[in-house]
Every structure is written in C-alpha cells, then in structure tokens.
Short mmCIF file of C-alpha atoms and ligand atoms in Angstrom, two decimals:
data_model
loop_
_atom_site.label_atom_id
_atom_site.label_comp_id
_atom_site.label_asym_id
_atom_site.label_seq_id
_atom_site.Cartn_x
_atom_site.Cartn_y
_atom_site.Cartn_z
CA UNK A 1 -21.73 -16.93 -31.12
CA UNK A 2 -20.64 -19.92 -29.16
CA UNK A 3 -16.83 -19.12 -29.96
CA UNK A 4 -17.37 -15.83 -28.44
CA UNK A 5 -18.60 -17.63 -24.94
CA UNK A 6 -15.91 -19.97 -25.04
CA UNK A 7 -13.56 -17.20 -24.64
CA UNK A 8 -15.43 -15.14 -21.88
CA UNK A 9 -15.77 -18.20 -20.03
CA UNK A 10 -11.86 -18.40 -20.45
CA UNK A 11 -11.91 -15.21 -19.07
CA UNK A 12 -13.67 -15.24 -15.93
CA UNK A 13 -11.52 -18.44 -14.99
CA UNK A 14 -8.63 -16.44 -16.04
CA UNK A 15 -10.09 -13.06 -13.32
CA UNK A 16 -11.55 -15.43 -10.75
CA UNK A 17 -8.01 -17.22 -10.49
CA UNK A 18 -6.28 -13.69 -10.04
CA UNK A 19 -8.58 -12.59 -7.74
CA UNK A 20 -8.55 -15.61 -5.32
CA UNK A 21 -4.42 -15.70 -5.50
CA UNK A 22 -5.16 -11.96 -4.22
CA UNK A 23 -7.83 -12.25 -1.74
CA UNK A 24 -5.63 -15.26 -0.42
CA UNK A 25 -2.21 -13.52 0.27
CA UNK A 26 -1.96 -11.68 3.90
CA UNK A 27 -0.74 -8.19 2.54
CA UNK A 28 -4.39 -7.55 0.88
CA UNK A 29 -6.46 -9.03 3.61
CA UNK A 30 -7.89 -5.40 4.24
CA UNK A 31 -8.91 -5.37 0.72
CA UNK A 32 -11.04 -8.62 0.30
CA UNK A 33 -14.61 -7.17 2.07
CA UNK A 34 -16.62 -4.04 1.36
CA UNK A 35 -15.04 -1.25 4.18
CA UNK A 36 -17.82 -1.75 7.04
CA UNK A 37 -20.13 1.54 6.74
CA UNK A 38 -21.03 1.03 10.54
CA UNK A 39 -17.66 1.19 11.56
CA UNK A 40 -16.45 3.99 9.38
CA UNK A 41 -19.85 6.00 8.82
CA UNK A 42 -18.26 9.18 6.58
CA UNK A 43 -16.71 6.46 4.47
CA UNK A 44 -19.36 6.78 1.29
CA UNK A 45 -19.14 10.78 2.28
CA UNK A 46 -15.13 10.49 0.87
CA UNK A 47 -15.31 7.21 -1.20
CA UNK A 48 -17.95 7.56 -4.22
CA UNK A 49 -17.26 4.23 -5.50
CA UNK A 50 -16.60 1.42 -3.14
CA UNK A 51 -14.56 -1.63 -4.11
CA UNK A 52 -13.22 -4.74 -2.68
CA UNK A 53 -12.06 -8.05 -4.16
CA UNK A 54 -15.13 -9.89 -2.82
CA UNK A 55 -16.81 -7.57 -5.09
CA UNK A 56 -14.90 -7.99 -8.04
CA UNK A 57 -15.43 -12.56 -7.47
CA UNK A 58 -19.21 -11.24 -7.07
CA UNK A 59 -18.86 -9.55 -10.65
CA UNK A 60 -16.85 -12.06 -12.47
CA UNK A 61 -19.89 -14.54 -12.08
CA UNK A 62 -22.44 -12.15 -13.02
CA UNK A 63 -20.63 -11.73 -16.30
CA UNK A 64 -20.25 -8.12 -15.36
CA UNK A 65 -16.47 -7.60 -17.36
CA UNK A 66 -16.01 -8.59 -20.80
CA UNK A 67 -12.18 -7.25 -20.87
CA UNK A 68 -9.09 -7.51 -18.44
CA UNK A 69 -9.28 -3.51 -19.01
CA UNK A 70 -13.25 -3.47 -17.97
CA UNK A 71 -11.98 -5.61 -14.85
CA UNK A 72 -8.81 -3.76 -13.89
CA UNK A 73 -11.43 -0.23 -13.88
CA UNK A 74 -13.19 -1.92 -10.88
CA UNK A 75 -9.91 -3.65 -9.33
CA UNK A 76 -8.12 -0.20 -9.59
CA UNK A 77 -10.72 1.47 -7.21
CA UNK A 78 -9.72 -0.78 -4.46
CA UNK A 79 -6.23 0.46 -3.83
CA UNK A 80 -6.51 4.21 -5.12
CA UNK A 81 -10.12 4.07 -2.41
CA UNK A 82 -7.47 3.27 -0.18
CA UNK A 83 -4.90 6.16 -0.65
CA UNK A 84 -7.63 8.68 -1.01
CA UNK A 85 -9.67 7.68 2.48
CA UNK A 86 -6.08 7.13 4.51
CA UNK A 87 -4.19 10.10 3.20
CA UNK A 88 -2.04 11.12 6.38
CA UNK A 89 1.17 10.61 8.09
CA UNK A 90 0.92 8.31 10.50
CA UNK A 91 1.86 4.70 10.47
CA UNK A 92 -1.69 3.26 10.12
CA UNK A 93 -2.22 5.27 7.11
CA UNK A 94 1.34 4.89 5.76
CA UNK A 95 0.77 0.73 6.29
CA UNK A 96 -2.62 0.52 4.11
CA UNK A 97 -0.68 3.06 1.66
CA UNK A 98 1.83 0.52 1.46
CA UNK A 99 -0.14 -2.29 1.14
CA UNK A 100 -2.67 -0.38 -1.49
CA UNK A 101 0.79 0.39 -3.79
CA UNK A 102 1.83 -3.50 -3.83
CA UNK A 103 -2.15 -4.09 -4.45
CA UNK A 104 -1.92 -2.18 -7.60
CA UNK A 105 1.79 -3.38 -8.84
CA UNK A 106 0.82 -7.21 -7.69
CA UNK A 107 -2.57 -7.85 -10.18
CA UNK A 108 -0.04 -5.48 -13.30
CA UNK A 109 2.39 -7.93 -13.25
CA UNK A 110 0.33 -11.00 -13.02
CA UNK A 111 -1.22 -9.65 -16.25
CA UNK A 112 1.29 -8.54 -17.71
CA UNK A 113 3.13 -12.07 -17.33
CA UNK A 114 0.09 -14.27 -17.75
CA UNK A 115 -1.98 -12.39 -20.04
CA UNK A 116 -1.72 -13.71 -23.62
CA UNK A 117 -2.06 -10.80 -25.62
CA UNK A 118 -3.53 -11.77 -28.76
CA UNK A 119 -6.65 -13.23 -25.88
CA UNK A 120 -6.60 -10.10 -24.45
CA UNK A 121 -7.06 -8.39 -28.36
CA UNK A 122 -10.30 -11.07 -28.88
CA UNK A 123 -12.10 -9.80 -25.46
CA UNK A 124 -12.03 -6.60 -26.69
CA UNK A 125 -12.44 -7.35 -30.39
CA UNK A 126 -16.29 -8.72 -28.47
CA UNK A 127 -16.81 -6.07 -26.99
CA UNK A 128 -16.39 -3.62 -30.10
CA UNK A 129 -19.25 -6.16 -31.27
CA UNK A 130 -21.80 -5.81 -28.90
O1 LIG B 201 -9.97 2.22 3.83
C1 LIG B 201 -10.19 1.30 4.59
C2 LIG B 201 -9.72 -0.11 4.34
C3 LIG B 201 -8.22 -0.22 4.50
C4 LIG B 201 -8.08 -0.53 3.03
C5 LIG B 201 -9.56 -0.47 2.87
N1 LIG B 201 -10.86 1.48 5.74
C6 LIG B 201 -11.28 2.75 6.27
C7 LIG B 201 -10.98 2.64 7.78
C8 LIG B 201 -9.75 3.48 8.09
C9 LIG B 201 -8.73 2.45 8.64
C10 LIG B 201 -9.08 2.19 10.12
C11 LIG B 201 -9.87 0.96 10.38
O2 LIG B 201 -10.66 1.13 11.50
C12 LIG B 201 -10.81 0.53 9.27
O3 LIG B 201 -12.13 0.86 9.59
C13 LIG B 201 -10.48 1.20 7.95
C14 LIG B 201 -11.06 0.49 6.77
O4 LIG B 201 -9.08 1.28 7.86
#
C-alpha cells in the first residue's frame, strides 16, 4: 500500500545518500566504475559477480533492494571482488587490500550509526510480504 512506498522511497534516499558520500571520498575512487574488461581481460574468468558503487546508484533507482541487508549483499561484492582478484604481496595489491578493508568497515558503521532500527525491521517486515 502507499505506506509501504513511502518507506522504500525513504530508503533509496537513505542508500543513494550512502553511496554518493562513498563514491565521493578519494580512498574508494577505484571502487566507483565497473573494473574495465578491456584492460583486465581474465577479470570475469576470477570475478563471477562484478560490483561497483556506480552499480549499486544504478540499482537503487531501479528499485532493485527492498532492505539495507538486500543492498549490503551487492555492496559487499565490491570490496571482497577486490581481495579475491589482488591477492598477492606486493604493494599494489596490499594498497587496494587496504582500501577494500576500510570499504567494507566505512558503509558498517554508517549503518550501524544512521540506521534506525525499528526502519530497518519495516523494510524487511515488506519484504516478508511480497
Ligand atoms: O580489482 C580491480 C579494481 C581495484 C579495486 C577494483 N582491478 C583489477 C585490476 C588489477 C589492478 C591493476 C589495475 O591495472 C586495474 O586494472 C585493476 C582494477 O587494479
């Protein structure tokens, strides 16, 4: 019913507004286009489900996530991608690493801070619905 949309409208702006602090700060600039196949042709041969926060705005609008925890499935591919395609020692790898680990810690805390719980407990009450 129209209560129902007015909170998944609330919820994209809630996503979008994560996502654009993220795409927006320098550490995750890596992170906000899809990896570019021509340049790194194995990539889909390692990386079965590519992710990047472009991606995720892309989804938000297309209504694709009715849950933070629907949302954070697709956001969480981005960094672990990331440790799984640049596994080794050296400092290029050990820099996205980095970078992938305050990815994943960054978007947990913004949740976890601006989240409102009982809004998070209605999303998925309407999804149990459908
Ligand atoms: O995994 C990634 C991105 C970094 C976080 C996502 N890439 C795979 C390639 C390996 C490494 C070297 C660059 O030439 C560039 O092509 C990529 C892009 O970085």
């Amino acid at each position: 019913e129209e209560q129902e949309e007015d909170v998944l409208r609330e919820l994209r702006l809630f996503l979008r507004n994560l996502t654009e602090r993220l795409m927006v700060d320098r550490r995750f600039k890596a992170f906000t286009k899809p990896v570019d196949i021509e340049e790194v042709p194995d990539y889909l041969m390692v990386i079965q489900k590519p992710m990047d926060l472009s991606t995720l705005l892309y989804n938000i609008d297309e209504h694709k996530y009715v849950t933070v925890d629907e949302f954070l499935s697709d956001a969480d591919l981005i960094w672990q991608n990331a440790l799984e395609y640049n596994p080794d020692r050296d400092p290029a790898d050990r820099h996205i690493r980095h970078r992938a680990c305050a990815l994943k810690d960054t978007m947990r805390v913004i949740i976890r801070d601006e989240l409102d719980k009982d809004f998070q407990r209605i999303c998925e009450e309407i999804r149990e619905s459908r």
